[in-house]
PDB file of C-alpha atoms and ligand atoms in Angstrom:
ATOM      1  CA  MET A  30       0.138  -0.436   0.089  1.00  0.00           C
ATOM      2  CA  SER A  31       1.356   3.182  -0.790  1.00  0.00           C
ATOM      3  CA  SER A  32       1.476   5.939   2.112  1.00  0.00           C
ATOM      4  CA  SER A  33      -0.837   8.031  -0.433  1.00  0.00           C
ATOM      5  CA  ALA A  34      -3.472   5.552   1.167  1.00  0.00           C
ATOM      6  CA  HIS A  35      -3.509   7.869   4.347  1.00  0.00           C
ATOM      7  CA  PRO A  36      -5.279  11.083   4.763  1.00  0.00           C
ATOM      8  CA  PRO A  37      -2.900  13.972   4.778  1.00  0.00           C
ATOM      9  CA  GLY A  38      -1.731  14.648   8.310  1.00  0.00           C
ATOM     10  CA  THR A  39      -2.225  10.874   9.215  1.00  0.00           C
ATOM     11  CA  GLN A  40       0.673   8.528   9.754  1.00  0.00           C
ATOM     12  CA  ARG A  41       0.629   5.095   8.293  1.00  0.00           C
ATOM     13  CA  PRO A  42      -0.016   2.611  11.216  1.00  0.00           C
ATOM     14  CA  ALA A  43       3.251   1.395  12.668  1.00  0.00           C
ATOM     15  CA  ALA A  44       3.673  -2.019  12.112  1.00  0.00           C
ATOM     16  CA  GLN A  45       6.920  -2.986  13.694  1.00  0.00           C
ATOM     17  CA  ARG A  46       7.177  -6.682  12.970  1.00  0.00           C
ATOM     18  CA  ILE A  47       6.579  -7.869   9.649  1.00  0.00           C
ATOM     19  CA  GLY A  48       6.380 -11.266   8.538  1.00  0.00           C
ATOM     20  CA  LEU A  49       7.304 -12.281   4.851  1.00  0.00           C
ATOM     21  CA  PHE A  50       5.720 -15.298   3.984  1.00  0.00           C
ATOM     22  CA  GLY A  51       6.370 -16.201   0.040  1.00  0.00           C
ATOM     23  CA  GLY A  52       4.827 -18.755  -2.210  1.00  0.00           C
ATOM     24  CA  THR A  53       3.787 -19.742  -5.424  1.00  0.00           C
ATOM     25  CA  PHE A  54       0.091 -20.528  -3.841  1.00  0.00           C
ATOM     26  CA  ASP A  55      -0.980 -22.361  -6.907  1.00  0.00           C
ATOM     27  CA  PRO A  56      -3.495 -22.719  -5.085  1.00  0.00           C
ATOM     28  CA  PRO A  57      -3.419 -21.424  -1.418  1.00  0.00           C
ATOM     29  CA  HIS A  58      -4.785 -24.109   0.929  1.00  0.00           C
ATOM     30  CA  VAL A  59      -5.156 -24.714   4.677  1.00  0.00           C
ATOM     31  CA  GLY A  60      -1.513 -25.493   5.170  1.00  0.00           C
ATOM     32  CA  HIS A  61      -0.518 -22.153   4.330  1.00  0.00           C
ATOM     33  CA  LEU A  62      -2.915 -20.228   6.553  1.00  0.00           C
ATOM     34  CA  VAL A  63      -2.277 -22.609   9.578  1.00  0.00           C
ATOM     35  CA  THR A  64       1.139 -21.506   9.171  1.00  0.00           C
ATOM     36  CA  ALA A  65       0.576 -17.812   8.721  1.00  0.00           C
ATOM     37  CA  VAL A  66      -1.722 -17.208  11.678  1.00  0.00           C
ATOM     38  CA  ASN A  67       0.334 -19.343  13.873  1.00  0.00           C
ATOM     39  CA  VAL A  68       3.742 -17.977  13.089  1.00  0.00           C
ATOM     40  CA  ARG A  69       1.986 -14.689  13.791  1.00  0.00           C
ATOM     41  CA  HIS A  70       0.873 -15.338  16.853  1.00  0.00           C
ATOM     42  CA  ALA A  71       4.160 -17.003  18.012  1.00  0.00           C
ATOM     43  CA  LEU A  72       6.199 -14.314  17.353  1.00  0.00           C
ATOM     44  CA  ASP A  73       3.440 -11.716  17.956  1.00  0.00           C
ATOM     45  CA  LEU A  74       3.930  -9.887  14.812  1.00  0.00           C
ATOM     46  CA  ASP A  75       2.080  -7.169  13.359  1.00  0.00           C
ATOM     47  CA  VAL A  76       0.933  -8.651  10.056  1.00  0.00           C
ATOM     48  CA  VAL A  77       2.094 -11.634   7.968  1.00  0.00           C
ATOM     49  CA  ILE A  78       2.239 -10.840   4.157  1.00  0.00           C
ATOM     50  CA  LEU A  79       1.705 -13.982   2.052  1.00  0.00           C
ATOM     51  CA  MET A  80       3.606 -12.760  -1.073  1.00  0.00           C
ATOM     52  CA  VAL A  81       2.608 -14.020  -4.132  1.00  0.00           C
ATOM     53  CA  ASN A  82       6.136 -14.995  -6.354  1.00  0.00           C
ATOM     54  CA  ASN A  83       5.263 -13.608 -10.024  1.00  0.00           C
ATOM     55  CA  VAL A  84       7.827 -15.933 -11.592  1.00  0.00           C
ATOM     56  CA  PRO A  85       8.762 -18.744  -9.191  1.00  0.00           C
ATOM     57  CA  TRP A  86      12.482 -19.304 -11.280  1.00  0.00           C
ATOM     58  CA  GLN A  87      13.136 -22.266  -9.302  1.00  0.00           C
ATOM     59  CA  LYS A  88       9.530 -24.273 -10.357  1.00  0.00           C
ATOM     60  CA  GLU A  89       9.844 -22.629 -14.073  1.00  0.00           C
ATOM     61  CA  GLY A  90       9.890 -24.983 -16.634  1.00  0.00           C
ATOM     62  CA  SER A  91       8.895 -27.964 -14.280  1.00  0.00           C
ATOM     63  CA  ARG A  92       5.231 -27.727 -14.841  1.00  0.00           C
ATOM     64  CA  GLN A  93       2.605 -25.239 -15.831  1.00  0.00           C
ATOM     65  CA  ILE A  94       2.085 -22.254 -13.197  1.00  0.00           C
ATOM     66  CA  THR A  95      -1.503 -20.532 -12.953  1.00  0.00           C
ATOM     67  CA  PRO A  96      -1.212 -16.905 -14.109  1.00  0.00           C
ATOM     68  CA  ALA A  97       0.079 -14.704 -11.579  1.00  0.00           C
ATOM     69  CA  ALA A  98      -3.332 -12.608 -11.211  1.00  0.00           C
ATOM     70  CA  ASP A  99      -5.266 -15.792 -10.502  1.00  0.00           C
ATOM     71  CA  ARG A 100      -3.052 -16.718  -7.967  1.00  0.00           C
ATOM     72  CA  LEU A 101      -2.989 -13.506  -6.564  1.00  0.00           C
ATOM     73  CA  ALA A 102      -6.901 -13.581  -6.529  1.00  0.00           C
ATOM     74  CA  MET A 103      -7.043 -16.868  -4.739  1.00  0.00           C
ATOM     75  CA  VAL A 104      -4.536 -15.425  -1.828  1.00  0.00           C
ATOM     76  CA  ALA A 105      -6.460 -12.520  -1.561  1.00  0.00           C
ATOM     77  CA  ALA A 106      -9.822 -14.776  -1.114  1.00  0.00           C
ATOM     78  CA  ALA A 107      -8.226 -16.839   1.634  1.00  0.00           C
ATOM     79  CA  VAL A 108      -7.007 -13.617   3.615  1.00  0.00           C
ATOM     80  CA  ASP A 109      -9.785 -11.454   2.913  1.00  0.00           C
ATOM     81  CA  ASP A 110     -11.322 -12.061   6.544  1.00  0.00           C
ATOM     82  CA  VAL A 111      -8.308 -12.933   8.465  1.00  0.00           C
ATOM     83  CA  ALA A 112      -6.820 -10.741  10.984  1.00  0.00           C
ATOM     84  CA  GLN A 113      -3.671  -9.453  10.362  1.00  0.00           C
ATOM     85  CA  LEU A 114      -2.695 -11.806   7.264  1.00  0.00           C
ATOM     86  CA  VAL A 115      -2.259  -9.690   4.119  1.00  0.00           C
ATOM     87  CA  THR A 116      -1.897 -10.439   0.385  1.00  0.00           C
ATOM     88  CA  GLY A 117       1.437  -9.218  -1.028  1.00  0.00           C
ATOM     89  CA  ARG A 118       2.204  -7.954  -4.588  1.00  0.00           C
ATOM     90  CA  THR A 119       5.238  -6.547  -4.808  1.00  0.00           C
ATOM     91  CA  GLU A 120       6.956  -9.405  -6.722  1.00  0.00           C
ATOM     92  CA  ILE A 121       4.101  -9.343  -9.246  1.00  0.00           C
ATOM     93  CA  ASP A 122       4.249  -5.489  -9.421  1.00  0.00           C
ATOM     94  CA  HIS A 123       7.759  -5.656  -9.487  1.00  0.00           C
ATOM     95  CA  GLY A 124       7.495  -8.461 -12.519  1.00  0.00           C
ATOM     96  CA  GLY A 125       9.894 -10.592 -13.774  1.00  0.00           C
ATOM     97  CA  HIS A 126      11.640 -13.427 -11.579  1.00  0.00           C
ATOM     98  CA  SER A 127      11.098 -13.061  -7.788  1.00  0.00           C
ATOM     99  CA  PHE A 128      13.535 -12.822  -5.430  1.00  0.00           C
ATOM    100  CA  THR A 129      13.106 -12.891  -1.771  1.00  0.00           C
ATOM    101  CA  ALA A 130      16.493 -10.149  -1.405  1.00  0.00           C
ATOM    102  CA  ASP A 131      14.626  -7.840  -3.542  1.00  0.00           C
ATOM    103  CA  THR A 132      11.441  -7.728  -1.805  1.00  0.00           C
ATOM    104  CA  LEU A 133      13.116  -7.304   1.762  1.00  0.00           C
ATOM    105  CA  GLN A 134      14.564  -4.589   0.816  1.00  0.00           C
ATOM    106  CA  THR A 135      11.269  -2.827  -0.981  1.00  0.00           C
ATOM    107  CA  LEU A 136       9.775  -3.688   2.774  1.00  0.00           C
ATOM    108  CA  ALA A 137      12.672  -2.223   4.511  1.00  0.00           C
ATOM    109  CA  GLN A 138      11.829   1.098   2.537  1.00  0.00           C
ATOM    110  CA  GLU A 139       8.059   0.669   3.267  1.00  0.00           C
ATOM    111  CA  TYR A 140       7.940  -0.290   6.546  1.00  0.00           C
ATOM    112  CA  PRO A 141      11.216   1.836   7.831  1.00  0.00           C
ATOM    113  CA  GLY A 142      12.589   0.390  11.219  1.00  0.00           C
ATOM    114  CA  ALA A 143      10.551  -2.721  11.095  1.00  0.00           C
ATOM    115  CA  GLU A 144      11.699  -6.184  12.184  1.00  0.00           C
ATOM    116  CA  LEU A 145      11.550  -8.629   9.238  1.00  0.00           C
ATOM    117  CA  PHE A 146      11.093 -12.008   9.457  1.00  0.00           C
ATOM    118  CA  THR A 147      11.506 -14.509   6.478  1.00  0.00           C
ATOM    119  CA  ILE A 148       8.800 -17.347   7.347  1.00  0.00           C
ATOM    120  CA  VAL A 149       9.386 -20.850   5.366  1.00  0.00           C
ATOM    121  CA  GLY A 150       8.318 -24.492   5.199  1.00  0.00           C
ATOM    122  CA  ASP A 151      11.528 -26.794   6.222  1.00  0.00           C
ATOM    123  CA  ASP A 152      11.427 -28.018   2.417  1.00  0.00           C
ATOM    124  CA  ALA A 153      11.867 -24.358   1.439  1.00  0.00           C
ATOM    125  CA  ALA A 154      14.499 -23.659   4.237  1.00  0.00           C
ATOM    126  CA  ALA A 155      16.426 -26.541   3.203  1.00  0.00           C
ATOM    127  CA  GLY A 156      17.340 -24.788  -0.139  1.00  0.00           C
ATOM    128  CA  LEU A 157      17.956 -21.437   1.240  1.00  0.00           C
ATOM    129  CA  HIS A 158      21.330 -21.662  -0.053  1.00  0.00           C
ATOM    130  CA  THR A 159      19.995 -21.888  -3.496  1.00  0.00           C
ATOM    131  CA  TRP A 160      18.198 -18.661  -3.355  1.00  0.00           C
ATOM    132  CA  THR A 161      19.658 -15.725  -5.199  1.00  0.00           C
ATOM    133  CA  ARG A 162      21.530 -13.397  -2.668  1.00  0.00           C
ATOM    134  CA  TYR A 163      20.777 -15.459   0.357  1.00  0.00           C
ATOM    135  CA  ASP A 164      23.292 -13.675   2.355  1.00  0.00           C
ATOM    136  CA  GLU A 165      21.215 -10.652   2.048  1.00  0.00           C
ATOM    137  CA  VAL A 166      17.910 -12.566   2.963  1.00  0.00           C
ATOM    138  CA  VAL A 167      19.880 -13.829   5.839  1.00  0.00           C
ATOM    139  CA  GLN A 168      21.342 -10.349   6.909  1.00  0.00           C
ATOM    140  CA  GLN A 169      17.832  -8.500   6.345  1.00  0.00           C
ATOM    141  CA  SER A 170      15.574 -10.627   7.767  1.00  0.00           C
ATOM    142  CA  ARG A 171      15.352 -13.298  11.050  1.00  0.00           C
ATOM    143  CA  LEU A 172      14.602 -16.646   9.341  1.00  0.00           C
ATOM    144  CA  VAL A 173      11.637 -18.408  10.578  1.00  0.00           C
ATOM    145  CA  VAL A 174      11.114 -22.084  10.053  1.00  0.00           C
ATOM    146  CA  VAL A 175       8.205 -24.567  10.407  1.00  0.00           C
ATOM    147  CA  ASP A 176       8.258 -28.306   9.901  1.00  0.00           C
ATOM    148  CA  ARG A 177       5.958 -29.977   7.131  1.00  0.00           C
ATOM    149  CA  PRO A 178       5.183 -33.636   7.572  1.00  0.00           C
ATOM    150  CA  GLY A 179       7.567 -35.953   6.636  1.00  0.00           C
ATOM    151  CA  ASP A 180      11.237 -37.005   7.548  1.00  0.00           C
ATOM    152  CA  PRO A 181      13.134 -34.181   9.101  1.00  0.00           C
ATOM    153  CA  VAL A 182      15.066 -31.967   6.757  1.00  0.00           C
ATOM    154  CA  ASP A 183      18.428 -30.642   7.561  1.00  0.00           C
ATOM    155  CA  LEU A 184      18.665 -26.918   8.157  1.00  0.00           C
ATOM    156  CA  PRO A 185      21.639 -25.113   6.195  1.00  0.00           C
ATOM    157  CA  ASP A 186      24.604 -24.304   8.522  1.00  0.00           C
ATOM    158  CA  GLY A 187      25.392 -21.020  10.204  1.00  0.00           C
ATOM    159  CA  VAL A 188      21.847 -19.440  10.287  1.00  0.00           C
ATOM    160  CA  ASP A 189      20.204 -18.622  12.939  1.00  0.00           C
ATOM    161  CA  TRP A 190      16.696 -20.047  12.870  1.00  0.00           C
ATOM    162  CA  ILE A 191      13.545 -19.483  14.751  1.00  0.00           C
ATOM    163  CA  ARG A 192      11.861 -22.552  14.727  1.00  0.00           C
ATOM    164  CA  VAL A 193       8.128 -22.200  15.244  1.00  0.00           C
ATOM    165  CA  GLU A 194       5.990 -25.097  15.839  1.00  0.00           C
ATOM    166  CA  VAL A 195       2.526 -25.432  14.141  1.00  0.00           C
ATOM    167  CA  PRO A 196      -0.168 -28.203  13.841  1.00  0.00           C
ATOM    168  CA  ARG A 197       1.475 -30.299  10.728  1.00  0.00           C
ATOM    169  CA  LEU A 198      -1.189 -30.502   7.795  1.00  0.00           C
ATOM    170  CA  GLU A 199       0.057 -33.229   5.333  1.00  0.00           C
ATOM    171  CA  VAL A 200      -1.439 -30.714   2.331  1.00  0.00           C
ATOM    172  CA  SER A 201       0.572 -29.454  -0.657  1.00  0.00           C
ATOM    173  CA  SER A 202      -0.532 -27.442  -3.758  1.00  0.00           C
ATOM    174  CA  THR A 203       0.616 -30.168  -5.542  1.00  0.00           C
ATOM    175  CA  ASP A 204      -1.685 -32.543  -3.948  1.00  0.00           C
ATOM    176  CA  LEU A 205      -4.570 -30.194  -4.524  1.00  0.00           C
ATOM    177  CA  ARG A 206      -3.884 -29.807  -8.222  1.00  0.00           C
ATOM    178  CA  ALA A 207      -4.047 -33.495  -8.628  1.00  0.00           C
ATOM    179  CA  ARG A 208      -7.102 -33.940  -6.689  1.00  0.00           C
ATOM    180  CA  PHE A 209      -8.774 -31.344  -9.539  1.00  0.00           C
ATOM    181  CA  VAL A 210      -7.582 -33.765 -12.349  1.00  0.00           C
ATOM    182  CA  ASP A 211      -8.740 -36.815 -10.786  1.00  0.00           C
ATOM    183  CA  GLY A 212     -12.039 -35.504  -8.940  1.00  0.00           C
ATOM    184  CA  ARG A 213     -10.849 -36.098  -5.354  1.00  0.00           C
ATOM    185  CA  PRO A 214     -12.734 -33.601  -2.841  1.00  0.00           C
ATOM    186  CA  LEU A 215     -11.313 -30.191  -1.883  1.00  0.00           C
ATOM    187  CA  ASP A 216     -13.240 -29.594   0.806  1.00  0.00           C
ATOM    188  CA  TYR A 217     -11.438 -28.104   3.717  1.00  0.00           C
ATOM    189  CA  LEU A 218      -8.595 -28.374   2.347  1.00  0.00           C
ATOM    190  CA  VAL A 219      -8.918 -24.608   0.817  1.00  0.00           C
ATOM    191  CA  THR A 220     -11.142 -22.429   2.126  1.00  0.00           C
ATOM    192  CA  GLU A 221     -14.744 -21.362   0.483  1.00  0.00           C
ATOM    193  CA  PRO A 222     -13.650 -18.044  -0.820  1.00  0.00           C
ATOM    194  CA  VAL A 223     -10.609 -20.341  -2.560  1.00  0.00           C
ATOM    195  CA  LEU A 224     -12.860 -22.596  -4.058  1.00  0.00           C
ATOM    196  CA  ASP A 225     -15.284 -20.019  -5.279  1.00  0.00           C
ATOM    197  CA  VAL A 226     -12.250 -18.131  -7.069  1.00  0.00           C
ATOM    198  CA  ILE A 227     -11.263 -21.498  -8.746  1.00  0.00           C
ATOM    199  CA  VAL A 228     -14.733 -22.176  -9.863  1.00  0.00           C
ATOM    200  CA  GLN A 229     -15.337 -18.845 -11.285  1.00  0.00           C
ATOM    201  CA  ARG A 230     -11.905 -18.373 -12.977  1.00  0.00           C
ATOM    202  CA  GLY A 231     -12.200 -21.807 -14.150  1.00  0.00           C
ATOM    203  CA  LEU A 232      -8.595 -22.772 -13.052  1.00  0.00           C
ATOM    204  CA  TYR A 233      -7.141 -26.395 -12.733  1.00  0.00           C
ATOM    205  CA  GLY A 234      -9.893 -27.421 -15.138  1.00  0.00           C
ATOM    206  CA  ALA A 235     -12.226 -27.093 -11.972  1.00  0.00           C
ATOM    207  CA  ARG A 236     -15.614 -28.574 -12.982  1.00  0.00           C
ATOM    208  CA  PRO A 237     -18.487 -26.562 -10.345  1.00  0.00           C
ATOM    209  CA  ASP A 238     -19.801 -30.085  -9.464  1.00  0.00           C
ATOM    210  CA  LEU A 239     -16.162 -30.779  -8.199  1.00  0.00           C
ATOM    211  CA  ALA A 240     -15.456 -28.365  -6.355  1.00  0.00           C
ATOM    212  CA  GLY A 241     -17.152 -28.767  -2.676  1.00  0.00           C
ATOM    213  CA  ALA A 242     -19.566 -31.190  -1.766  1.00  0.00           C
ATOM    214  CA  ASP A 243     -22.718 -29.227  -1.172  1.00  0.00           C
ATOM    215  CA  ARG A 244     -22.190 -25.776  -3.026  1.00  0.00           C
ATOM    216  CA  SER A 245     -25.946 -25.639  -4.109  1.00  0.00           C
TER     217      SER A 245
HETATM  218  P1  ATP B 271       3.786 -26.907  -4.339  1.00  0.00           P
HETATM  219  O1  ATP B 271       3.582 -28.442  -3.749  1.00  0.00           O
HETATM  220  O2  ATP B 271       3.296 -26.438  -5.647  1.00  0.00           O
HETATM  221  O3  ATP B 271       5.377 -26.810  -3.982  1.00  0.00           O
HETATM  222  P2  ATP B 271       3.444 -25.810  -1.812  1.00  0.00           P
HETATM  223  O4  ATP B 271       2.095 -26.491  -1.102  1.00  0.00           O
HETATM  224  O5  ATP B 271       4.626 -26.392  -1.356  1.00  0.00           O
HETATM  225  O6  ATP B 271       3.028 -26.388  -3.379  1.00  0.00           O
HETATM  226  P3  ATP B 271       4.386 -23.275  -1.974  1.00  0.00           P
HETATM  227  O7  ATP B 271       3.589 -22.184  -2.619  1.00  0.00           O
HETATM  228  O8  ATP B 271       5.271 -23.916  -2.720  1.00  0.00           O
HETATM  229  O9  ATP B 271       3.195 -24.292  -1.510  1.00  0.00           O
HETATM  230  O10 ATP B 271       5.046 -22.975  -0.482  1.00  0.00           O
HETATM  231  C1  ATP B 271       5.087 -21.632   0.139  1.00  0.00           C
HETATM  232  C2  ATP B 271       5.618 -21.686   1.569  1.00  0.00           C
HETATM  233  O11 ATP B 271       4.828 -22.512   2.672  1.00  0.00           O
HETATM  234  C3  ATP B 271       6.995 -22.719   1.352  1.00  0.00           C
HETATM  235  O12 ATP B 271       7.778 -21.939   2.468  1.00  0.00           O
HETATM  236  C4  ATP B 271       6.326 -24.020   2.101  1.00  0.00           C
HETATM  237  O13 ATP B 271       7.395 -24.774   2.716  1.00  0.00           O
HETATM  238  C5  ATP B 271       5.170 -23.640   2.683  1.00  0.00           C
HETATM  239  N1  ATP B 271       4.296 -24.523   3.196  1.00  0.00           N
HETATM  240  C6  ATP B 271       3.704 -25.120   1.853  1.00  0.00           C
HETATM  241  N2  ATP B 271       2.674 -26.083   2.420  1.00  0.00           N
HETATM  242  C7  ATP B 271       3.078 -26.239   3.917  1.00  0.00           C
HETATM  243  C8  ATP B 271       2.161 -27.157   4.823  1.00  0.00           C
HETATM  244  N3  ATP B 271       1.482 -27.987   4.791  1.00  0.00           N
HETATM  245  N4  ATP B 271       2.510 -26.864   5.969  1.00  0.00           N
HETATM  246  C9  ATP B 271       3.883 -25.744   6.650  1.00  0.00           C
HETATM  247  N5  ATP B 271       4.154 -24.822   5.446  1.00  0.00           N
HETATM  248  C10 ATP B 271       3.960 -25.282   4.189  1.00  0.00           C
HETATM  249 MG1   MG B 272       6.226 -26.080  -2.225  1.00  0.00          MG
END
C-alpha cells in the first residue's frame, strides 16, 4: 500500500514486526493459512504478508504455473477475513523473476525500522543456500522455519533459525492440483472463498460439481 492511502496529516499505522511468507500459492491451502496465523501469534507479528511470487524461477519449466493474477486473486480470497494476514503483490508489481532479497529491500523501505521475518516451510528452508543473494536474506531478516510432515529436513548450517511449531498438515498445492484432475474432494483443504475463485475463473480445469460437497 502506498503512503498516499493515508489521509494528509495522518501517519501509516506503525507495523514493527512484519512476517514475509512467500510462495507460489498454486493454490493457497489450509497448510499455508495455519502456518501464517500460528507464526503470527507465536512471534507476536503485526502482520504476515502472503507474498505471491511472480515467476517462481525454481519451479519454472517443471510444470505449468497458474497466471500470477489468478494466484493473487486466490490468496486475496484466502486472507480476506483473516485478521493480520494480508496479500502481497510487490513481486507481481515488480515483474520478472521473484527474489526474496529484493522483496525484503522493498519492505524495508515501505516499513522503515521494522523487524522483518522471512517465514518458510522446512522444505524451502533446506534450499536456502540456492536462493539468489541468500546472504542478504539472512542479513535483512530473521529466518523462521516451520516443519512440514515427513522426514526431518537438514537446515543450512550457520544460519540462526527461529523454529515455530505449528500443526503439521499434510497438504500441498501439488496434491490439490492432482485432486482437481481426478475429482477427489477439496473440501476443508482450501477455504470456500478460494474455491469460489477457482470455479469462477475455471482454474485447474475445475468443474463446479467437483469443487465442493454441497455448493448448491
Ligand atoms: P507445491 O506443492 O506446488 O510446491 P506448496 O504446497 O509447497 O506447493 P508453496 O507455494 O510451494 O506451497 O509454498 C509456499 C511456502 O509455504 C513454502 O515455504 C512452503 O514450505 C510452505 N508450505 C506449504 N505447504 C505447507 C504446509 N502444509 N505446512 C507448512 N508450510 C507449508
Ligand atoms: Mg512448495
